[in-house]
Amino acid sequence: MCIRDSGTANGWKIGAVDVSGAFMYAPIPEQMLVVVRPPSFFVDIGLAKPGELWTLSMAVYGLKVSPRAWGDHRDSVFKVCEWEANGQTYCLSQCASDTQVWKLINKAKPEVLLGLMVVYVDDFLIISESGAMRDNFISKLRQSWKIKEEQVLDDQHPLTFLGLEMKRTELSLIHISEPTRQEA
Protein backbone atom coordinates (compact mmCIF):
# COMPACT_ATOMS: atom_id res chain seq x y z
CA MET A 1 0.00 0.00 0.00
CA CYS A 2 1.22 3.50 -0.75
CA ILE A 3 0.09 6.66 0.98
CA ARG A 4 0.83 10.24 0.11
CA ASP A 5 3.56 11.54 2.40
CA SER A 6 1.83 14.80 3.33
CA GLY A 7 3.81 14.97 6.57
CA THR A 8 7.13 15.48 4.87
CA ALA A 9 5.49 17.73 2.30
CA ASN A 10 4.93 19.98 5.33
CA GLY A 11 8.55 19.48 6.35
CA TRP A 12 7.62 16.91 8.99
CA LYS A 13 9.87 14.08 10.06
CA ILE A 14 8.58 10.54 10.70
CA GLY A 15 10.26 8.53 13.44
CA ALA A 16 9.56 5.82 15.97
CA VAL A 17 10.70 5.26 19.54
CA ASP A 18 10.20 2.33 21.86
CA VAL A 19 10.05 2.32 25.66
CA SER A 20 12.37 -0.32 27.11
CA GLY A 21 10.76 -2.46 29.82
CA ALA A 22 7.58 -0.40 29.68
CA PHE A 23 5.41 -2.55 31.93
CA MET A 24 7.88 -2.21 34.79
CA TYR A 25 7.17 1.54 34.98
CA ALA A 26 3.49 0.96 35.70
CA PRO A 27 2.21 0.75 39.26
CA ILE A 28 -0.25 -2.02 40.15
CA PRO A 29 -3.67 -0.43 40.87
CA GLU A 30 -3.97 0.40 44.59
CA GLN A 31 -7.05 -1.75 45.14
CA MET A 32 -5.30 -4.83 43.74
CA LEU A 33 -3.06 -7.19 45.70
CA VAL A 34 -0.77 -9.30 43.51
CA VAL A 35 1.24 -12.06 45.19
CA VAL A 36 3.68 -14.20 43.17
CA ARG A 37 6.34 -16.83 43.70
CA PRO A 38 9.78 -15.59 42.70
CA PRO A 39 11.35 -17.33 39.72
CA SER A 40 13.10 -20.56 40.75
CA PHE A 41 16.32 -19.12 39.37
CA PHE A 42 16.19 -16.49 42.16
CA VAL A 43 15.98 -19.30 44.73
CA ASP A 44 18.85 -21.14 43.03
CA ILE A 45 21.18 -18.15 43.29
CA GLY A 46 20.07 -17.21 46.81
CA LEU A 47 18.04 -14.06 46.08
CA ALA A 48 14.88 -15.72 47.45
CA LYS A 49 14.14 -18.52 49.90
CA PRO A 50 12.19 -21.67 49.02
CA GLY A 51 8.45 -21.06 49.56
CA GLU A 52 8.91 -17.27 49.69
CA LEU A 53 6.13 -15.10 48.20
CA TRP A 54 6.44 -11.58 46.88
CA THR A 55 3.86 -8.79 46.76
CA LEU A 56 4.19 -6.73 43.59
CA SER A 57 3.87 -2.97 43.55
CA MET A 58 4.82 -2.58 39.87
CA ALA A 59 3.58 -4.40 36.78
CA VAL A 60 5.67 -7.14 35.18
CA TYR A 61 5.48 -8.89 31.82
CA GLY A 62 3.11 -11.86 31.81
CA LEU A 63 0.74 -10.44 34.44
CA LYS A 64 -2.82 -9.96 33.11
CA VAL A 65 -3.18 -6.51 34.64
CA SER A 66 0.15 -5.22 33.25
CA PRO A 67 -0.97 -3.98 29.80
CA ARG A 68 -3.83 -1.97 31.32
CA ALA A 69 -1.64 -0.68 34.16
CA TRP A 70 1.02 0.46 31.66
CA GLY A 71 -1.57 2.09 29.38
CA ASP A 72 -3.14 3.99 32.28
CA HIS A 73 0.27 5.08 33.56
CA ARG A 74 1.52 6.08 30.09
CA ASP A 75 -1.61 8.13 29.34
CA SER A 76 -1.48 9.85 32.75
CA VAL A 77 2.09 10.96 31.94
CA PHE A 78 1.02 12.16 28.47
CA LYS A 79 -1.90 14.19 29.90
CA VAL A 80 0.43 16.37 31.99
CA CYS A 81 3.40 16.32 29.60
CA GLU A 82 4.75 19.81 28.88
CA TRP A 83 8.05 20.89 27.41
CA GLU A 84 9.72 24.13 26.37
CA ALA A 85 11.36 25.10 23.09
CA ASN A 86 12.16 28.47 21.54
CA GLY A 87 10.49 30.32 24.42
CA GLN A 88 7.18 28.47 23.92
CA THR A 89 5.41 25.80 26.00
CA TYR A 90 4.14 22.70 24.21
CA CYS A 91 1.92 19.82 25.31
CA LEU A 92 -0.02 16.80 24.10
CA SER A 93 -3.74 16.63 23.42
CA GLN A 94 -5.44 13.23 23.17
CA CYS A 95 -7.66 12.82 20.11
CA ALA A 96 -11.30 12.19 20.97
CA SER A 97 -11.90 9.94 17.96
CA ASP A 98 -8.89 7.68 18.64
CA THR A 99 -7.37 7.68 22.12
CA GLN A 100 -4.12 6.22 20.80
CA VAL A 101 -3.41 9.34 18.75
CA TRP A 102 -2.01 12.41 20.47
CA LYS A 103 -1.61 15.87 18.94
CA LEU A 104 1.54 17.90 19.59
CA ILE A 105 0.40 21.48 20.16
CA ASN A 106 1.57 24.86 21.40
CA LYS A 107 -0.24 25.56 24.69
CA ALA A 108 -0.89 29.15 23.61
CA LYS A 109 -2.31 28.08 20.20
CA PRO A 110 -3.99 24.67 20.74
CA GLU A 111 -5.87 24.89 17.46
CA VAL A 112 -2.62 24.64 15.46
CA LEU A 113 -1.48 21.06 14.83
CA LEU A 114 2.31 20.79 15.13
CA GLY A 115 2.56 17.03 14.95
CA LEU A 116 1.04 13.68 15.82
CA MET A 117 2.08 10.74 17.94
CA VAL A 118 0.50 7.34 17.30
CA VAL A 119 0.80 5.03 20.29
CA TYR A 120 0.68 1.26 20.42
CA VAL A 121 1.51 -0.08 23.87
CA ASP A 122 5.16 1.00 24.21
CA ASP A 123 5.85 2.01 20.60
CA PHE A 124 5.40 5.65 19.58
CA LEU A 125 5.31 6.91 15.98
CA ILE A 126 6.10 10.62 16.01
CA ILE A 127 5.32 12.80 13.01
CA SER A 128 6.29 16.44 13.37
CA GLU A 129 8.60 19.15 12.15
CA SER A 130 12.31 18.63 12.86
CA GLY A 131 13.88 20.97 15.36
CA ALA A 132 13.86 22.02 18.99
CA MET A 133 10.15 21.37 19.63
CA ARG A 134 10.49 17.74 18.52
CA ASP A 135 13.90 17.16 20.09
CA ASN A 136 12.78 18.58 23.43
CA PHE A 137 9.61 16.46 23.32
CA ILE A 138 11.66 13.28 22.91
CA SER A 139 13.96 14.47 25.71
CA LYS A 140 10.89 14.96 27.88
CA LEU A 141 9.81 11.37 27.18
CA ARG A 142 13.32 10.24 28.20
CA GLN A 143 12.83 11.93 31.58
CA SER A 144 9.93 9.58 32.28
CA TRP A 145 11.15 6.33 30.68
CA LYS A 146 14.16 4.66 29.14
CA ILE A 147 13.61 5.11 25.43
CA LYS A 148 15.53 3.45 22.63
CA GLU A 149 17.16 5.63 19.99
CA GLU A 150 14.68 7.10 17.51
CA GLN A 151 14.46 5.30 14.17
CA VAL A 152 13.78 7.84 11.41
CA LEU A 153 12.26 7.26 7.99
CA ASP A 154 14.37 8.82 5.26
CA ASP A 155 15.34 8.16 1.64
CA GLN A 156 18.06 5.67 2.65
CA HIS A 157 16.46 3.97 5.65
CA PRO A 158 13.08 2.26 5.95
CA LEU A 159 11.20 2.41 9.24
CA THR A 160 9.45 -0.51 10.90
CA PHE A 161 6.48 0.28 13.14
CA LEU A 162 4.07 -2.36 14.45
CA GLY A 163 5.64 -4.95 12.19
CA LEU A 164 5.01 -2.90 9.06
CA GLU A 165 7.86 -1.55 6.99
CA MET A 166 7.61 1.99 5.64
CA LYS A 167 9.81 3.02 2.72
CA ARG A 168 9.93 6.39 1.08
CA THR A 169 9.38 6.36 -2.67
CA GLU A 170 9.60 9.01 -5.33
CA LEU A 171 6.63 11.36 -5.78
CA SER A 172 6.30 11.89 -1.98
CA LEU A 173 4.77 8.46 -1.36
CA ILE A 174 5.39 6.05 1.50
CA HIS A 175 5.15 2.37 0.65
CA ILE A 176 3.84 0.32 3.60
CA SER A 177 4.18 -3.46 3.60
CA GLU A 178 5.21 -6.43 5.68
CA PRO A 179 9.01 -6.69 5.75
CA THR A 180 10.49 -9.21 3.36
CA ARG A 181 11.95 -12.22 5.14
CA GLN A 182 15.57 -13.07 4.66
CA GLU A 183 16.19 -16.65 3.57
CA ALA A 184 18.40 -18.60 6.00
PDB file of C-alpha atoms in Angstrom:
ATOM      1  CA  MET A   1       0.000   0.000   0.000  1.00  0.00           C
ATOM      2  CA  CYS A   2       1.220   3.496  -0.746  1.00  0.00           C
ATOM      3  CA  ILE A   3       0.088   6.657   0.978  1.00  0.00           C
ATOM      4  CA  ARG A   4       0.834  10.245   0.114  1.00  0.00           C
ATOM      5  CA  ASP A   5       3.557  11.541   2.397  1.00  0.00           C
ATOM      6  CA  SER A   6       1.828  14.796   3.332  1.00  0.00           C
ATOM      7  CA  GLY A   7       3.807  14.973   6.569  1.00  0.00           C
ATOM      8  CA  THR A   8       7.125  15.481   4.870  1.00  0.00           C
ATOM      9  CA  ALA A   9       5.493  17.729   2.303  1.00  0.00           C
ATOM     10  CA  ASN A  10       4.925  19.977   5.333  1.00  0.00           C
ATOM     11  CA  GLY A  11       8.555  19.479   6.347  1.00  0.00           C
ATOM     12  CA  TRP A  12       7.617  16.912   8.993  1.00  0.00           C
ATOM     13  CA  LYS A  13       9.872  14.078  10.058  1.00  0.00           C
ATOM     14  CA  ILE A  14       8.576  10.540  10.703  1.00  0.00           C
ATOM     15  CA  GLY A  15      10.258   8.533  13.436  1.00  0.00           C
ATOM     16  CA  ALA A  16       9.559   5.819  15.973  1.00  0.00           C
ATOM     17  CA  VAL A  17      10.702   5.264  19.539  1.00  0.00           C
ATOM     18  CA  ASP A  18      10.200   2.327  21.857  1.00  0.00           C
ATOM     19  CA  VAL A  19      10.045   2.320  25.664  1.00  0.00           C
ATOM     20  CA  SER A  20      12.375  -0.322  27.110  1.00  0.00           C
ATOM     21  CA  GLY A  21      10.764  -2.464  29.824  1.00  0.00           C
ATOM     22  CA  ALA A  22       7.583  -0.400  29.684  1.00  0.00           C
ATOM     23  CA  PHE A  23       5.412  -2.550  31.930  1.00  0.00           C
ATOM     24  CA  MET A  24       7.882  -2.212  34.793  1.00  0.00           C
ATOM     25  CA  TYR A  25       7.170   1.537  34.976  1.00  0.00           C
ATOM     26  CA  ALA A  26       3.487   0.962  35.695  1.00  0.00           C
ATOM     27  CA  PRO A  27       2.215   0.755  39.255  1.00  0.00           C
ATOM     28  CA  ILE A  28      -0.253  -2.016  40.150  1.00  0.00           C
ATOM     29  CA  PRO A  29      -3.673  -0.431  40.872  1.00  0.00           C
ATOM     30  CA  GLU A  30      -3.967   0.396  44.595  1.00  0.00           C
ATOM     31  CA  GLN A  31      -7.051  -1.752  45.139  1.00  0.00           C
ATOM     32  CA  MET A  32      -5.295  -4.829  43.735  1.00  0.00           C
ATOM     33  CA  LEU A  33      -3.061  -7.195  45.696  1.00  0.00           C
ATOM     34  CA  VAL A  34      -0.768  -9.302  43.508  1.00  0.00           C
ATOM     35  CA  VAL A  35       1.240 -12.062  45.185  1.00  0.00           C
ATOM     36  CA  VAL A  36       3.684 -14.205  43.169  1.00  0.00           C
ATOM     37  CA  ARG A  37       6.341 -16.826  43.696  1.00  0.00           C
ATOM     38  CA  PRO A  38       9.783 -15.589  42.704  1.00  0.00           C
ATOM     39  CA  PRO A  39      11.354 -17.329  39.719  1.00  0.00           C
ATOM     40  CA  SER A  40      13.103 -20.558  40.751  1.00  0.00           C
ATOM     41  CA  PHE A  41      16.321 -19.116  39.370  1.00  0.00           C
ATOM     42  CA  PHE A  42      16.193 -16.491  42.162  1.00  0.00           C
ATOM     43  CA  VAL A  43      15.979 -19.303  44.733  1.00  0.00           C
ATOM     44  CA  ASP A  44      18.847 -21.139  43.027  1.00  0.00           C
ATOM     45  CA  ILE A  45      21.181 -18.146  43.288  1.00  0.00           C
ATOM     46  CA  GLY A  46      20.065 -17.212  46.805  1.00  0.00           C
ATOM     47  CA  LEU A  47      18.038 -14.056  46.085  1.00  0.00           C
ATOM     48  CA  ALA A  48      14.881 -15.725  47.451  1.00  0.00           C
ATOM     49  CA  LYS A  49      14.141 -18.517  49.905  1.00  0.00           C
ATOM     50  CA  PRO A  50      12.189 -21.672  49.018  1.00  0.00           C
ATOM     51  CA  GLY A  51       8.450 -21.057  49.559  1.00  0.00           C
ATOM     52  CA  GLU A  52       8.911 -17.273  49.688  1.00  0.00           C
ATOM     53  CA  LEU A  53       6.129 -15.101  48.201  1.00  0.00           C
ATOM     54  CA  TRP A  54       6.441 -11.583  46.884  1.00  0.00           C
ATOM     55  CA  THR A  55       3.859  -8.791  46.764  1.00  0.00           C
ATOM     56  CA  LEU A  56       4.187  -6.730  43.588  1.00  0.00           C
ATOM     57  CA  SER A  57       3.874  -2.974  43.547  1.00  0.00           C
ATOM     58  CA  MET A  58       4.823  -2.579  39.873  1.00  0.00           C
ATOM     59  CA  ALA A  59       3.583  -4.398  36.783  1.00  0.00           C
ATOM     60  CA  VAL A  60       5.667  -7.143  35.179  1.00  0.00           C
ATOM     61  CA  TYR A  61       5.481  -8.886  31.824  1.00  0.00           C
ATOM     62  CA  GLY A  62       3.107 -11.856  31.812  1.00  0.00           C
ATOM     63  CA  LEU A  63       0.735 -10.444  34.438  1.00  0.00           C
ATOM     64  CA  LYS A  64      -2.817  -9.956  33.113  1.00  0.00           C
ATOM     65  CA  VAL A  65      -3.182  -6.511  34.640  1.00  0.00           C
ATOM     66  CA  SER A  66       0.151  -5.216  33.249  1.00  0.00           C
ATOM     67  CA  PRO A  67      -0.968  -3.978  29.797  1.00  0.00           C
ATOM     68  CA  ARG A  68      -3.827  -1.970  31.319  1.00  0.00           C
ATOM     69  CA  ALA A  69      -1.636  -0.677  34.163  1.00  0.00           C
ATOM     70  CA  TRP A  70       1.019   0.464  31.660  1.00  0.00           C
ATOM     71  CA  GLY A  71      -1.572   2.087  29.379  1.00  0.00           C
ATOM     72  CA  ASP A  72      -3.144   3.987  32.284  1.00  0.00           C
ATOM     73  CA  HIS A  73       0.266   5.081  33.558  1.00  0.00           C
ATOM     74  CA  ARG A  74       1.519   6.080  30.092  1.00  0.00           C
ATOM     75  CA  ASP A  75      -1.606   8.126  29.340  1.00  0.00           C
ATOM     76  CA  SER A  76      -1.478   9.849  32.752  1.00  0.00           C
ATOM     77  CA  VAL A  77       2.086  10.961  31.935  1.00  0.00           C
ATOM     78  CA  PHE A  78       1.016  12.165  28.467  1.00  0.00           C
ATOM     79  CA  LYS A  79      -1.904  14.186  29.903  1.00  0.00           C
ATOM     80  CA  VAL A  80       0.428  16.372  31.986  1.00  0.00           C
ATOM     81  CA  CYS A  81       3.404  16.320  29.604  1.00  0.00           C
ATOM     82  CA  GLU A  82       4.747  19.805  28.880  1.00  0.00           C
ATOM     83  CA  TRP A  83       8.052  20.895  27.412  1.00  0.00           C
ATOM     84  CA  GLU A  84       9.724  24.131  26.369  1.00  0.00           C
ATOM     85  CA  ALA A  85      11.362  25.105  23.089  1.00  0.00           C
ATOM     86  CA  ASN A  86      12.156  28.470  21.538  1.00  0.00           C
ATOM     87  CA  GLY A  87      10.486  30.324  24.425  1.00  0.00           C
ATOM     88  CA  GLN A  88       7.178  28.466  23.925  1.00  0.00           C
ATOM     89  CA  THR A  89       5.408  25.801  25.997  1.00  0.00           C
ATOM     90  CA  TYR A  90       4.139  22.699  24.207  1.00  0.00           C
ATOM     91  CA  CYS A  91       1.924  19.824  25.308  1.00  0.00           C
ATOM     92  CA  LEU A  92      -0.019  16.799  24.100  1.00  0.00           C
ATOM     93  CA  SER A  93      -3.744  16.626  23.424  1.00  0.00           C
ATOM     94  CA  GLN A  94      -5.437  13.231  23.167  1.00  0.00           C
ATOM     95  CA  CYS A  95      -7.660  12.817  20.115  1.00  0.00           C
ATOM     96  CA  ALA A  96     -11.299  12.194  20.967  1.00  0.00           C
ATOM     97  CA  SER A  97     -11.897   9.942  17.957  1.00  0.00           C
ATOM     98  CA  ASP A  98      -8.890   7.682  18.637  1.00  0.00           C
ATOM     99  CA  THR A  99      -7.373   7.678  22.121  1.00  0.00           C
ATOM    100  CA  GLN A 100      -4.118   6.221  20.798  1.00  0.00           C
ATOM    101  CA  VAL A 101      -3.408   9.338  18.746  1.00  0.00           C
ATOM    102  CA  TRP A 102      -2.005  12.412  20.467  1.00  0.00           C
ATOM    103  CA  LYS A 103      -1.613  15.873  18.940  1.00  0.00           C
ATOM    104  CA  LEU A 104       1.536  17.900  19.589  1.00  0.00           C
ATOM    105  CA  ILE A 105       0.403  21.476  20.162  1.00  0.00           C
ATOM    106  CA  ASN A 106       1.570  24.856  21.397  1.00  0.00           C
ATOM    107  CA  LYS A 107      -0.236  25.557  24.688  1.00  0.00           C
ATOM    108  CA  ALA A 108      -0.892  29.146  23.615  1.00  0.00           C
ATOM    109  CA  LYS A 109      -2.314  28.083  20.204  1.00  0.00           C
ATOM    110  CA  PRO A 110      -3.993  24.667  20.741  1.00  0.00           C
ATOM    111  CA  GLU A 111      -5.874  24.893  17.457  1.00  0.00           C
ATOM    112  CA  VAL A 112      -2.624  24.641  15.455  1.00  0.00           C
ATOM    113  CA  LEU A 113      -1.479  21.061  14.832  1.00  0.00           C
ATOM    114  CA  LEU A 114       2.312  20.793  15.132  1.00  0.00           C
ATOM    115  CA  GLY A 115       2.563  17.030  14.954  1.00  0.00           C
ATOM    116  CA  LEU A 116       1.042  13.685  15.818  1.00  0.00           C
ATOM    117  CA  MET A 117       2.077  10.741  17.939  1.00  0.00           C
ATOM    118  CA  VAL A 118       0.498   7.341  17.295  1.00  0.00           C
ATOM    119  CA  VAL A 119       0.799   5.031  20.290  1.00  0.00           C
ATOM    120  CA  TYR A 120       0.677   1.258  20.415  1.00  0.00           C
ATOM    121  CA  VAL A 121       1.505  -0.078  23.874  1.00  0.00           C
ATOM    122  CA  ASP A 122       5.162   0.998  24.208  1.00  0.00           C
ATOM    123  CA  ASP A 123       5.849   2.010  20.596  1.00  0.00           C
ATOM    124  CA  PHE A 124       5.400   5.655  19.582  1.00  0.00           C
ATOM    125  CA  LEU A 125       5.315   6.905  15.979  1.00  0.00           C
ATOM    126  CA  ILE A 126       6.103  10.624  16.009  1.00  0.00           C
ATOM    127  CA  ILE A 127       5.317  12.798  13.011  1.00  0.00           C
ATOM    128  CA  SER A 128       6.290  16.437  13.372  1.00  0.00           C
ATOM    129  CA  GLU A 129       8.604  19.150  12.153  1.00  0.00           C
ATOM    130  CA  SER A 130      12.314  18.634  12.862  1.00  0.00           C
ATOM    131  CA  GLY A 131      13.879  20.970  15.362  1.00  0.00           C
ATOM    132  CA  ALA A 132      13.859  22.024  18.990  1.00  0.00           C
ATOM    133  CA  MET A 133      10.154  21.372  19.634  1.00  0.00           C
ATOM    134  CA  ARG A 134      10.487  17.741  18.524  1.00  0.00           C
ATOM    135  CA  ASP A 135      13.899  17.161  20.095  1.00  0.00           C
ATOM    136  CA  ASN A 136      12.777  18.582  23.433  1.00  0.00           C
ATOM    137  CA  PHE A 137       9.613  16.461  23.323  1.00  0.00           C
ATOM    138  CA  ILE A 138      11.657  13.279  22.910  1.00  0.00           C
ATOM    139  CA  SER A 139      13.961  14.474  25.707  1.00  0.00           C
ATOM    140  CA  LYS A 140      10.890  14.962  27.883  1.00  0.00           C
ATOM    141  CA  LEU A 141       9.815  11.370  27.180  1.00  0.00           C
ATOM    142  CA  ARG A 142      13.321  10.243  28.199  1.00  0.00           C
ATOM    143  CA  GLN A 143      12.834  11.931  31.581  1.00  0.00           C
ATOM    144  CA  SER A 144       9.926   9.578  32.280  1.00  0.00           C
ATOM    145  CA  TRP A 145      11.152   6.335  30.683  1.00  0.00           C
ATOM    146  CA  LYS A 146      14.159   4.659  29.140  1.00  0.00           C
ATOM    147  CA  ILE A 147      13.606   5.106  25.426  1.00  0.00           C
ATOM    148  CA  LYS A 148      15.527   3.446  22.629  1.00  0.00           C
ATOM    149  CA  GLU A 149      17.160   5.628  19.993  1.00  0.00           C
ATOM    150  CA  GLU A 150      14.676   7.099  17.511  1.00  0.00           C
ATOM    151  CA  GLN A 151      14.459   5.303  14.168  1.00  0.00           C
ATOM    152  CA  VAL A 152      13.783   7.836  11.410  1.00  0.00           C
ATOM    153  CA  LEU A 153      12.262   7.260   7.987  1.00  0.00           C
ATOM    154  CA  ASP A 154      14.368   8.825   5.261  1.00  0.00           C
ATOM    155  CA  ASP A 155      15.342   8.160   1.645  1.00  0.00           C
ATOM    156  CA  GLN A 156      18.063   5.675   2.646  1.00  0.00           C
ATOM    157  CA  HIS A 157      16.463   3.969   5.652  1.00  0.00           C
ATOM    158  CA  PRO A 158      13.079   2.258   5.946  1.00  0.00           C
ATOM    159  CA  LEU A 159      11.200   2.414   9.243  1.00  0.00           C
ATOM    160  CA  THR A 160       9.447  -0.511  10.904  1.00  0.00           C
ATOM    161  CA  PHE A 161       6.475   0.283  13.143  1.00  0.00           C
ATOM    162  CA  LEU A 162       4.066  -2.361  14.455  1.00  0.00           C
ATOM    163  CA  GLY A 163       5.640  -4.955  12.190  1.00  0.00           C
ATOM    164  CA  LEU A 164       5.012  -2.899   9.056  1.00  0.00           C
ATOM    165  CA  GLU A 165       7.856  -1.550   6.989  1.00  0.00           C
ATOM    166  CA  MET A 166       7.608   1.990   5.640  1.00  0.00           C
ATOM    167  CA  LYS A 167       9.806   3.024   2.716  1.00  0.00           C
ATOM    168  CA  ARG A 168       9.927   6.391   1.079  1.00  0.00           C
ATOM    169  CA  THR A 169       9.381   6.362  -2.674  1.00  0.00           C
ATOM    170  CA  GLU A 170       9.601   9.012  -5.325  1.00  0.00           C
ATOM    171  CA  LEU A 171       6.631  11.362  -5.777  1.00  0.00           C
ATOM    172  CA  SER A 172       6.301  11.887  -1.984  1.00  0.00           C
ATOM    173  CA  LEU A 173       4.773   8.460  -1.363  1.00  0.00           C
ATOM    174  CA  ILE A 174       5.391   6.055   1.498  1.00  0.00           C
ATOM    175  CA  HIS A 175       5.151   2.372   0.647  1.00  0.00           C
ATOM    176  CA  ILE A 176       3.837   0.317   3.600  1.00  0.00           C
ATOM    177  CA  SER A 177       4.184  -3.459   3.598  1.00  0.00           C
ATOM    178  CA  GLU A 178       5.207  -6.429   5.676  1.00  0.00           C
ATOM    179  CA  PRO A 179       9.005  -6.689   5.746  1.00  0.00           C
ATOM    180  CA  THR A 180      10.493  -9.212   3.362  1.00  0.00           C
ATOM    181  CA  ARG A 181      11.949 -12.220   5.144  1.00  0.00           C
ATOM    182  CA  GLN A 182      15.572 -13.067   4.657  1.00  0.00           C
ATOM    183  CA  GLU A 183      16.191 -16.646   3.567  1.00  0.00           C
ATOM    184  CA  ALA A 184      18.401 -18.597   5.996  1.00  0.00           C
TER     185      ALA A 184
END
